[in-house]
mmCIF file of C-alpha atoms and ligand atoms in Angstrom:
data_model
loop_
_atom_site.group_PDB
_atom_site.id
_atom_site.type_symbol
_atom_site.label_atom_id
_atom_site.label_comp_id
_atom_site.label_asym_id
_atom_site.label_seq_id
_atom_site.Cartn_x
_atom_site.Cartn_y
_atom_site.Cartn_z
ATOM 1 C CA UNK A 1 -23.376 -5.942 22.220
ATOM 2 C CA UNK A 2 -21.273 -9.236 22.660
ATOM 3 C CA UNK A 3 -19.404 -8.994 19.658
ATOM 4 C CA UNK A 4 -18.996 -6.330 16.752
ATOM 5 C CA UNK A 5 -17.635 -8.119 13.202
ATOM 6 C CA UNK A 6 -20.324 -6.677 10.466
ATOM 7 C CA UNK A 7 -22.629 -4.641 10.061
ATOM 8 C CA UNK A 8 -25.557 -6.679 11.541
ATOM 9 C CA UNK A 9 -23.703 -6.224 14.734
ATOM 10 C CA UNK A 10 -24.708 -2.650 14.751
ATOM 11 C CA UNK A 11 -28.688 -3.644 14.993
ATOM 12 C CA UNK A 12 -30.836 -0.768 13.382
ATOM 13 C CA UNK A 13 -28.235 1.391 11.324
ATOM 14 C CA UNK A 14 -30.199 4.868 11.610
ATOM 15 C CA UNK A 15 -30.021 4.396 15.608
ATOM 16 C CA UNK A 16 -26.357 3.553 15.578
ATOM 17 C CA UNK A 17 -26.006 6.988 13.493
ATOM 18 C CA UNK A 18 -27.574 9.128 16.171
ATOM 19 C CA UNK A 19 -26.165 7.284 18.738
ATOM 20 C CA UNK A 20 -22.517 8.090 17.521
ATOM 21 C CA UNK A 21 -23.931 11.728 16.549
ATOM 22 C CA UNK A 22 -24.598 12.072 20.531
ATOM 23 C CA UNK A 23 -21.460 10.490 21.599
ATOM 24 C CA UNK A 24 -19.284 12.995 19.193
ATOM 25 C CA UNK A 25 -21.682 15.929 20.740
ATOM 26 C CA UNK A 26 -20.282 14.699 24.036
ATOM 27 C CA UNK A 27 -17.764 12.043 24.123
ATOM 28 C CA UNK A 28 -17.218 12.218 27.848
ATOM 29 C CA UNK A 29 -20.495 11.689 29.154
ATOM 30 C CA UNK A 30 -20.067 7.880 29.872
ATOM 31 C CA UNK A 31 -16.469 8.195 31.406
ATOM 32 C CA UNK A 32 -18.455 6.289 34.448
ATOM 33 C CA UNK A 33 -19.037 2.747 32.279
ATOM 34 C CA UNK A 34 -15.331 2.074 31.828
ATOM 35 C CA UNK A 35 -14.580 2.908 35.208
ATOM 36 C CA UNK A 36 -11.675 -0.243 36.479
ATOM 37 C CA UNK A 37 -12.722 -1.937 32.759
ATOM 38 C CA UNK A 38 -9.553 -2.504 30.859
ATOM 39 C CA UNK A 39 -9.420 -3.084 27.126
ATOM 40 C CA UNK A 40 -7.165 -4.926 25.543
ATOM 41 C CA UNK A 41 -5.977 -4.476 21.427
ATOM 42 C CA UNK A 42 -4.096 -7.307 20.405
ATOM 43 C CA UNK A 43 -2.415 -6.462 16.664
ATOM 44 C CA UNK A 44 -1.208 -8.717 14.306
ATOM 45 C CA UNK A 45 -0.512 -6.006 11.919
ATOM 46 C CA UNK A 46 0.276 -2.217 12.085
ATOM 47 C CA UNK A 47 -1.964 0.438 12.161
ATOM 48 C CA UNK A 48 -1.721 3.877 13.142
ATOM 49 C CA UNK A 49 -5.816 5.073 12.913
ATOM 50 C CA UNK A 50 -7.316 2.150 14.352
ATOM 51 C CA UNK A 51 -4.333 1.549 17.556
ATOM 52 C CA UNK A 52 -4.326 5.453 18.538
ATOM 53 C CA UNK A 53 -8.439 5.726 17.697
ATOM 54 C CA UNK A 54 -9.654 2.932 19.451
ATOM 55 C CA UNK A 55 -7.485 3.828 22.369
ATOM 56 C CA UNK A 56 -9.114 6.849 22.607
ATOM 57 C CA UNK A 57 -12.512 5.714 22.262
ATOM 58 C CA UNK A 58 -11.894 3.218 25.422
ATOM 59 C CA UNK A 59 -10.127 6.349 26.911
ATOM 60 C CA UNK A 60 -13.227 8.512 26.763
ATOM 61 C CA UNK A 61 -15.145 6.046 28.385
ATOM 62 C CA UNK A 62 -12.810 5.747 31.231
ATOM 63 C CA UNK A 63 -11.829 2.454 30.738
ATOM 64 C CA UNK A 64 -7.344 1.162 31.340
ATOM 65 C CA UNK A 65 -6.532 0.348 28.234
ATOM 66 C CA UNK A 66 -3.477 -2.274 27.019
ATOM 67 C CA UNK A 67 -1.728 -3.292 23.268
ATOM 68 C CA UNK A 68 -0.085 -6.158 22.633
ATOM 69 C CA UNK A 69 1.741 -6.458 19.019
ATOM 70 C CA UNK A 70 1.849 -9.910 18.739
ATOM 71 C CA UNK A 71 4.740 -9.935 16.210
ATOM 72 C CA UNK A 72 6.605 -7.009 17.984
ATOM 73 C CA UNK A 73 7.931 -8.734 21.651
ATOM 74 C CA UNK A 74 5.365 -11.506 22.115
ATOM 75 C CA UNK A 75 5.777 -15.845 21.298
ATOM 76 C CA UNK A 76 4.855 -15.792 18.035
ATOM 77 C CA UNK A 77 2.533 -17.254 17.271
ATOM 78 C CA UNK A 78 0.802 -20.841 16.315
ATOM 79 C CA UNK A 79 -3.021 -20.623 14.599
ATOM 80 C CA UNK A 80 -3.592 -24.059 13.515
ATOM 81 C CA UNK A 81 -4.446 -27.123 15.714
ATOM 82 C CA UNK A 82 -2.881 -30.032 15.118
ATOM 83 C CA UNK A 83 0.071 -29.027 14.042
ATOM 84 C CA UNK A 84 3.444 -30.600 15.816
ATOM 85 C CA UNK A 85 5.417 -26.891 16.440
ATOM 86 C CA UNK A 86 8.641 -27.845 16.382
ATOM 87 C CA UNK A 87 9.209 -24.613 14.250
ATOM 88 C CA UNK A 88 9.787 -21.209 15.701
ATOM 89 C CA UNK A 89 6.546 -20.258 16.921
ATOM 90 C CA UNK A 90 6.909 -21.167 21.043
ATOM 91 C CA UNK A 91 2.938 -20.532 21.782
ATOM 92 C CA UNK A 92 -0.449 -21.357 20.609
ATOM 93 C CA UNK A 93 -3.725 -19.371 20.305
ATOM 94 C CA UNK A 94 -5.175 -21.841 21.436
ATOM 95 C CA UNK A 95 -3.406 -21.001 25.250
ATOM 96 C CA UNK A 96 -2.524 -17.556 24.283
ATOM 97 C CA UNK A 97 -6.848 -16.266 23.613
ATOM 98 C CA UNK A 98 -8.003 -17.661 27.300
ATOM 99 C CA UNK A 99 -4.704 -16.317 28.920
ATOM 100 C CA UNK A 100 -5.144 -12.463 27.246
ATOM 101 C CA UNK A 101 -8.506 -12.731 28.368
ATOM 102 C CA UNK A 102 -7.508 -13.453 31.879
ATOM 103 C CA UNK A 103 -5.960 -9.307 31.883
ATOM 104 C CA UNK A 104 -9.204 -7.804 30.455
ATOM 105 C CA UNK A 105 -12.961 -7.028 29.670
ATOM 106 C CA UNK A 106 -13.032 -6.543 26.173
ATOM 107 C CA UNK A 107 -10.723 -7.292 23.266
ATOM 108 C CA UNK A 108 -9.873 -6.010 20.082
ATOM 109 C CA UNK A 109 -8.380 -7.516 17.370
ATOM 110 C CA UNK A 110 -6.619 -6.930 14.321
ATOM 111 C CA UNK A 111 -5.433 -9.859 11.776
ATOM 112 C CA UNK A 112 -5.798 -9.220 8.261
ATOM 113 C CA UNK A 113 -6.258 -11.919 5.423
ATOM 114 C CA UNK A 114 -3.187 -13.679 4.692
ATOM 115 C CA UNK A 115 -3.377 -14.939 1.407
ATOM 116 C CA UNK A 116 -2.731 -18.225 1.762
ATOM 117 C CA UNK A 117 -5.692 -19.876 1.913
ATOM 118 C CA UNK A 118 -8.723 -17.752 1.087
ATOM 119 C CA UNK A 119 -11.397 -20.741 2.926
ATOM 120 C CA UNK A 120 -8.996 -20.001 6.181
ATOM 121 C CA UNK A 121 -9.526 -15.822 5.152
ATOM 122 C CA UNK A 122 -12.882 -15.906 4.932
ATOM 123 C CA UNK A 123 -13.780 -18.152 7.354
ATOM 124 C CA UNK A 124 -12.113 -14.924 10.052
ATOM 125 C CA UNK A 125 -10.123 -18.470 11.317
ATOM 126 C CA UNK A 126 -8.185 -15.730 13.815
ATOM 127 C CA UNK A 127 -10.700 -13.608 15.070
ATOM 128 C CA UNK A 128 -13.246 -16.308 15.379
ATOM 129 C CA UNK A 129 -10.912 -18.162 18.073
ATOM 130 C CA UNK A 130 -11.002 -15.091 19.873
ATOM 131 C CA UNK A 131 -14.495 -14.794 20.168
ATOM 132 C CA UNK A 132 -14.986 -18.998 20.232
ATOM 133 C CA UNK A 133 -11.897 -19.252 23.623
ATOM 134 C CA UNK A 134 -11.641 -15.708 25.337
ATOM 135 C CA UNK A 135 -15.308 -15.297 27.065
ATOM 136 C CA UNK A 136 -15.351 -12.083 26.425
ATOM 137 C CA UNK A 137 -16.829 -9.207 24.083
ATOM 138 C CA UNK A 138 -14.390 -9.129 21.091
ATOM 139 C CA UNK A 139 -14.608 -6.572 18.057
ATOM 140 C CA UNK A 140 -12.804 -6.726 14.774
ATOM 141 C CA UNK A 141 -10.540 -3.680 14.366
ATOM 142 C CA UNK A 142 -10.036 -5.251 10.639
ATOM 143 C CA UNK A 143 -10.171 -8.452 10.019
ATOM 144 C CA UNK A 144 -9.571 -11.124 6.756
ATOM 145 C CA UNK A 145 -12.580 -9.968 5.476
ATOM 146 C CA UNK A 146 -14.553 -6.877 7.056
ATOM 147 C CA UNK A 147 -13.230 -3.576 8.457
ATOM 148 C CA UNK A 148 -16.760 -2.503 9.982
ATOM 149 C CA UNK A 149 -14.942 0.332 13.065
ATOM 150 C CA UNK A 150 -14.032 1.994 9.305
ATOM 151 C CA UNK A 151 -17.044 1.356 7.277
ATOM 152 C CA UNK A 152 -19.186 2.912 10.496
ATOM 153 C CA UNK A 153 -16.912 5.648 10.481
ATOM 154 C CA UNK A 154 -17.331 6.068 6.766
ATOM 155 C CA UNK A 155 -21.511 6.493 7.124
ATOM 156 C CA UNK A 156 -21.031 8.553 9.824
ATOM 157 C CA UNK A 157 -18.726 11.045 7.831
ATOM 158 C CA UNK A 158 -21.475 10.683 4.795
ATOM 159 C CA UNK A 159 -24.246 11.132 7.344
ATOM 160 C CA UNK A 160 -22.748 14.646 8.453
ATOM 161 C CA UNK A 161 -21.531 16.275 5.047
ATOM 162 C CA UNK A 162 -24.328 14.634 2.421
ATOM 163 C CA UNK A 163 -26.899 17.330 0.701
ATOM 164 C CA UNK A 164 -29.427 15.184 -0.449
ATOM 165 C CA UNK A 165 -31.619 12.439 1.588
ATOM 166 C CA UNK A 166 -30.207 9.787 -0.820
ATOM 167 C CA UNK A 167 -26.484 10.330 -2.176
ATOM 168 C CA UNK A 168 -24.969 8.596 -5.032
ATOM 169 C CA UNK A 169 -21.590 6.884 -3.157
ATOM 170 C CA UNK A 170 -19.422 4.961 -5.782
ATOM 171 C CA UNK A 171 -16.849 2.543 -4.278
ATOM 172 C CA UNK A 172 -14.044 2.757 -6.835
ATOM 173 C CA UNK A 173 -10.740 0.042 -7.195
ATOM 174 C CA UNK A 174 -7.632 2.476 -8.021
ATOM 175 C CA UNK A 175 -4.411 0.782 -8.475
ATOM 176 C CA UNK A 176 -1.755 0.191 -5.489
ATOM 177 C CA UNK A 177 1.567 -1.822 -5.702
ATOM 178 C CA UNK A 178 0.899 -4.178 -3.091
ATOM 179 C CA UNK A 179 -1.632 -6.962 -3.214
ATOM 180 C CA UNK A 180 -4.432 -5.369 -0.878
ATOM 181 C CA UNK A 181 -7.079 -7.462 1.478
ATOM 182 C CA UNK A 182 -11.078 -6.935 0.488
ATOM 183 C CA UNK A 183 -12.020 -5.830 4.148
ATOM 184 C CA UNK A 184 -12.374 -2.215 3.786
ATOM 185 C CA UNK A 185 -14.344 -2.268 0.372
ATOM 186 C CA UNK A 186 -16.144 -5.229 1.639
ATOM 187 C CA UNK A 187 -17.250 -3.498 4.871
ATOM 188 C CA UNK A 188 -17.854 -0.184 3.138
ATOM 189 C CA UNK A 189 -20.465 -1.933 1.014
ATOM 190 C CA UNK A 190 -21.959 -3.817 3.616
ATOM 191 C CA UNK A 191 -22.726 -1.099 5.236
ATOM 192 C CA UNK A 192 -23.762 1.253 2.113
ATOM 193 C CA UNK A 193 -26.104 -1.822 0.710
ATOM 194 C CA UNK A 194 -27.808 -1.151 4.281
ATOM 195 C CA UNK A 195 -28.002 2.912 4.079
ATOM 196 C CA UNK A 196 -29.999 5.325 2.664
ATOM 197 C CA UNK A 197 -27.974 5.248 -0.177
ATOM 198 C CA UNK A 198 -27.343 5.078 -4.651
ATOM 199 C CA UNK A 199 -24.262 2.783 -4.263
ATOM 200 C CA UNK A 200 -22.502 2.250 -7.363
ATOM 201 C CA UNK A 201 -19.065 -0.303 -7.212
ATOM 202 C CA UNK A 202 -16.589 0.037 -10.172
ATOM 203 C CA UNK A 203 -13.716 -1.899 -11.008
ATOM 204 C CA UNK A 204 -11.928 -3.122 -13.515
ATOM 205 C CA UNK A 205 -12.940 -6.913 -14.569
ATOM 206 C CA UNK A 206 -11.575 -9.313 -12.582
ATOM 207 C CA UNK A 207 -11.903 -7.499 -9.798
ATOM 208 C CA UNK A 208 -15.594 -8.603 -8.565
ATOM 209 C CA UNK A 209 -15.831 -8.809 -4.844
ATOM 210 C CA UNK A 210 -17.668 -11.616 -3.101
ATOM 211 C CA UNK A 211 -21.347 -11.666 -3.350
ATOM 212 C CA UNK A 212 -22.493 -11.403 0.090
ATOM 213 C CA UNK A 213 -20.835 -7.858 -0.097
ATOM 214 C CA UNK A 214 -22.243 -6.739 -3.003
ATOM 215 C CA UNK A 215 -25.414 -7.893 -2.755
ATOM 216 C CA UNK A 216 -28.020 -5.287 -4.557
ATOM 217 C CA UNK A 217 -25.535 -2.941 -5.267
ATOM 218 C CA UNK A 218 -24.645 -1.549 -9.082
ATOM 219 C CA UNK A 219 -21.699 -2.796 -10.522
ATOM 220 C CA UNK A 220 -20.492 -0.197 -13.791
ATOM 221 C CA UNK A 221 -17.255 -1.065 -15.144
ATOM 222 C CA UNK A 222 -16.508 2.129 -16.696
ATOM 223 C CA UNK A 223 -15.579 4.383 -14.029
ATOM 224 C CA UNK A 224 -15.917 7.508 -15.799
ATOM 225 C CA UNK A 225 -19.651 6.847 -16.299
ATOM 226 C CA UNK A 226 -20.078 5.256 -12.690
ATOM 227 C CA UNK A 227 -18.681 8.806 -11.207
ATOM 228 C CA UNK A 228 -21.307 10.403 -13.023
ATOM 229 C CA UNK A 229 -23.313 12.668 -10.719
ATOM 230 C CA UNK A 230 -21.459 10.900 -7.931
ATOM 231 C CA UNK A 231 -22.001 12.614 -4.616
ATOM 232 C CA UNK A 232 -18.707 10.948 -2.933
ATOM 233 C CA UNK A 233 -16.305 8.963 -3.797
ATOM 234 C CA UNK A 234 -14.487 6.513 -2.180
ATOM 235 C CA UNK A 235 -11.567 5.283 -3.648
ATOM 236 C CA UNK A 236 -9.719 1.794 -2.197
ATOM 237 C CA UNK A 237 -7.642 -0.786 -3.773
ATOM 238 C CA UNK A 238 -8.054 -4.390 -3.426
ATOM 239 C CA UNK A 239 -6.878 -7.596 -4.891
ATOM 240 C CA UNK A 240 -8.433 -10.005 -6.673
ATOM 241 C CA UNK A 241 -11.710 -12.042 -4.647
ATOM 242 C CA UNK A 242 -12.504 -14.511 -7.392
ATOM 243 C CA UNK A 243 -10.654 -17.792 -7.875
ATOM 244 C CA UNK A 244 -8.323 -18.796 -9.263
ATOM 245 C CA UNK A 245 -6.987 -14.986 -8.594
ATOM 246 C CA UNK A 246 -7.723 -14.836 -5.430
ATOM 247 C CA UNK A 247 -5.001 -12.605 -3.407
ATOM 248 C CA UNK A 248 -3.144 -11.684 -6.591
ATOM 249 C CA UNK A 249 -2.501 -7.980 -8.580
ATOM 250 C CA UNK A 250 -4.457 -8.149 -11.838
ATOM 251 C CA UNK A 251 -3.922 -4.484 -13.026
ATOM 252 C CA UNK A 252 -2.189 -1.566 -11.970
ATOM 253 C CA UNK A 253 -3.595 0.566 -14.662
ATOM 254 C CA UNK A 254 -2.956 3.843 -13.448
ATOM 255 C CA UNK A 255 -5.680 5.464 -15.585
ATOM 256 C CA UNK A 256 -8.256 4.390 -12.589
ATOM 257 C CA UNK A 257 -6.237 6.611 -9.994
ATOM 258 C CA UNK A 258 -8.761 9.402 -8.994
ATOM 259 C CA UNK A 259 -7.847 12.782 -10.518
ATOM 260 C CA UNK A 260 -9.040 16.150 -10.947
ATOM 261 C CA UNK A 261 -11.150 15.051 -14.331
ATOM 262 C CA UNK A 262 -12.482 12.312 -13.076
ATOM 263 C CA UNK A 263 -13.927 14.164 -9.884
ATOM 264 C CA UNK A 264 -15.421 17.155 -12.536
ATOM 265 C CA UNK A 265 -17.352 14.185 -13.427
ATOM 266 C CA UNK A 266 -19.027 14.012 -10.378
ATOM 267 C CA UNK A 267 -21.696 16.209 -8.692
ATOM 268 C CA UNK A 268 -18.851 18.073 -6.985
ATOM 269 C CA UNK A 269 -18.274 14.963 -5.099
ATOM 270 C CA UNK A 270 -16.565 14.615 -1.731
ATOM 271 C CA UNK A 271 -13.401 12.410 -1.826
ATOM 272 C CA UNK A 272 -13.265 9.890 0.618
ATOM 273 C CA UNK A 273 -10.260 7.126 1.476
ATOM 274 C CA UNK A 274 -9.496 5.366 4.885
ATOM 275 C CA UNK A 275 -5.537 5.813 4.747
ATOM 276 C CA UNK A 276 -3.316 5.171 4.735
ATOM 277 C CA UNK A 277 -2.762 6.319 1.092
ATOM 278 C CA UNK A 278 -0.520 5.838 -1.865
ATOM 279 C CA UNK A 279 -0.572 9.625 -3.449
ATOM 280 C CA UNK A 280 -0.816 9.723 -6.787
ATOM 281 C CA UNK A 281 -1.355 5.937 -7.286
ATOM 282 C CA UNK A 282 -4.819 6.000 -5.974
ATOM 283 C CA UNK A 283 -5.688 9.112 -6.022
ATOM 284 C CA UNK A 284 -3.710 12.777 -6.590
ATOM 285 C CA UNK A 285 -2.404 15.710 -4.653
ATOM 286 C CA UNK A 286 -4.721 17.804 -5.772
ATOM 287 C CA UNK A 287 -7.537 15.880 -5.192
ATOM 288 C CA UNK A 288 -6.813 14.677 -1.988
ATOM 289 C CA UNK A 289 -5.585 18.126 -0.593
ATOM 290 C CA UNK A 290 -8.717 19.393 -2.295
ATOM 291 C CA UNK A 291 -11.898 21.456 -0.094
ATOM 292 C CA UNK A 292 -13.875 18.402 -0.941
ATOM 293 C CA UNK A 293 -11.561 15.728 0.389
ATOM 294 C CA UNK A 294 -13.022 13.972 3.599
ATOM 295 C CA UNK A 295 -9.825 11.476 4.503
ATOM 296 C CA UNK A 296 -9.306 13.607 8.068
ATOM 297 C CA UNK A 297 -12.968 13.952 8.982
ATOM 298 C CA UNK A 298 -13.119 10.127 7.986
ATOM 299 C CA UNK A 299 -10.169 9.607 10.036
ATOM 300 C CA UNK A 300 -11.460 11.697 13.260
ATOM 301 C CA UNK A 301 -14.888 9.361 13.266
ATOM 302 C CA UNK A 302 -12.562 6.514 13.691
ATOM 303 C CA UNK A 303 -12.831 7.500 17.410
ATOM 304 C CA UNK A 304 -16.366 7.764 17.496
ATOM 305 C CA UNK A 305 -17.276 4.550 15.384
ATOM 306 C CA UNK A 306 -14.939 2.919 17.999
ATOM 307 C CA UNK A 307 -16.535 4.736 21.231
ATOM 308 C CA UNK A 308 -20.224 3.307 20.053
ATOM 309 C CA UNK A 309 -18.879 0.107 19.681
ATOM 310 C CA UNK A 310 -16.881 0.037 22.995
ATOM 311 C CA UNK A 311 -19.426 1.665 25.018
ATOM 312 C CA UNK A 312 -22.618 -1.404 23.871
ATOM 313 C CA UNK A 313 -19.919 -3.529 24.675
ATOM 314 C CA UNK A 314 -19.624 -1.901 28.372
ATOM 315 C CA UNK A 315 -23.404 -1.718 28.826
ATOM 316 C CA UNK A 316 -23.479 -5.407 28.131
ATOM 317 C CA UNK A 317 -21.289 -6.546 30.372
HETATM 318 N N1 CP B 1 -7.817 3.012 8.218
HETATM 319 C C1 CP B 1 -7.120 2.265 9.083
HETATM 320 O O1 CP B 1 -7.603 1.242 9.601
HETATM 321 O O2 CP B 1 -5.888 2.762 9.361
HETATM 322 P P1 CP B 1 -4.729 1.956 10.136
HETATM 323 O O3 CP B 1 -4.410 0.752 9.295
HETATM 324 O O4 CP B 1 -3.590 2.930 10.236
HETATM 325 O O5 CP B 1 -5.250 1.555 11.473
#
């Protein structure tokens, strides 16, 4: 595997599942592939999961591994060419990509959507010069527009706790104070519209994510009827995808947070968020503290997602 952005990355899904299954089993075994490899995470924004996860993952494999927070200590940063920078950024990707890649053997990268300019989001403008000027393997570790080390982790957590060969999973907006990126409900339905899955999206209108992620999938409006019979739930906020919204808070309407009578809707669903959380804006204590909540499970396969990922990488290289 050269580079991991989507789900296509992954190749056949079912064999990616095992795989992971195998490495969890035994997440030393391959300590010998990383062996004087050095990874490199560059982040453009925080994260807690995905920085102390993916370490671990290139850990387990045996590989050195190094994080540079670009806004925390480096140049910051210039992304356009073209541009005279006679402002305060000191550096350009453009140099910066080729000379990180000098220090390492594969590279990870976070840099969310900024809002600005949504052709510039979802064109992955940042990540793409990575993988267009380093040379070497890169994988997203969330991106403008996908969050696939999450949405594998997320199948991988339904693969070990479903109870029927084809579970109902409903993606469901809940409201959030902050203007969200689509990544992690994008990725989580690109990768459900590819398993052995019911998937059910609701939202409130106006919330519509772009097509290419919802593809086949069931869109239901009404939330209480869409958790019907639900087998898990997976609650995320987002903002708005379609134009002339797009990046902007249309509702906060706090009757779509996830609560104890909306889950007795459900087929004793599990709960299921990637965190971090807002309590009781997207979904409550109880619920979240409940025997059916999956966020820590969800959270451990972080490290296992990453491992798979990390580890095709090595055996490509
Ligand atoms: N779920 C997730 O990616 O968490 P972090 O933002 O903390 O990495």
């Amino acid at each position: 595997m050269r580079y991991y952005t989507n789900v296509k990355d992954l190749g056949d899904l079912n064999a990616a599942v095992k795989e992971a299954l195998e490495v969890k089993k035994n997440r030393y075994a391959y300590k010998q592939l990383g062996e004087n490899k050095t990874c490199l995470l560059v982040f453009f924004n925080s994260s807690l999961r995905t920085r102390l996860s993916t370490q671990k993952a290139a850990m387990n494999l045996g590989m050195n591994t190094m994080v540079l927070d670009v806004n925390q200590g480096a140049w910051k940063l210039e992304t356009e060419r073209g541009v005279v920078m006679d402002g305060d950024k000191s550096e350009h990707l453009l140099e910066a990509v080729p000379v990180m890649a000098q220090y390492c053997d594969i590279i990870g990268v976070r840099a969310f959507a900024q809002f600005e300019n949504k052709t510039d989001d979802y064109s992955e403008k940042i990540l793409n010069q990575f993988i267009q000027h380093s040379g070497k393997p890169v994988f997203s570790m969330e991106a403008a527009t996908c969050h696939p080390l999450q949405a594998f982790a997320d199948l991988i957590t339904i693969e070990e706790h479903k109870k029927k060969a084809r579970p109902k999973v409903v993606l469901s907006w809940a409201p959030h104070p902050r203007a969200l990126p689509q990544a992690v409900p994008n990725s989580f339905a690109d990768f459900m519209n590819e398993a052995d899955v019911e998937f059910v999206i609701t939202q409130p209108k106006g919330y519509e994510l772009a097509e290419q992620f919802v593809r086949g999938a069931t869109v239901e409006y009404d939330q209480d009827k869409a958790f019907e019979g639900a087998d898990f739930i997976y609650a995320k906020n987002w903002s708005a995808y379609q134009d002339p919204h797009y990046g902007e808070i249309l509702s906060k309407d706090m009757n779509w947070t996830v609560n104890t009578e909306k889950m007795a809707l459900t087929n004793n669903a599990f709960f299921m968020h990637c965190l971090p959380v807002r309590r009781n804006m997207i979904v409550t204590d109880d619920v979240i503290e409940s025997p059916q909540s999956l966020v820590i499970p969800e959270a451990a396969n972080r490290e296992i997602s990453a491992q798979v990922v990390i580890k095709r990488m090595l055996e490509s290289l």
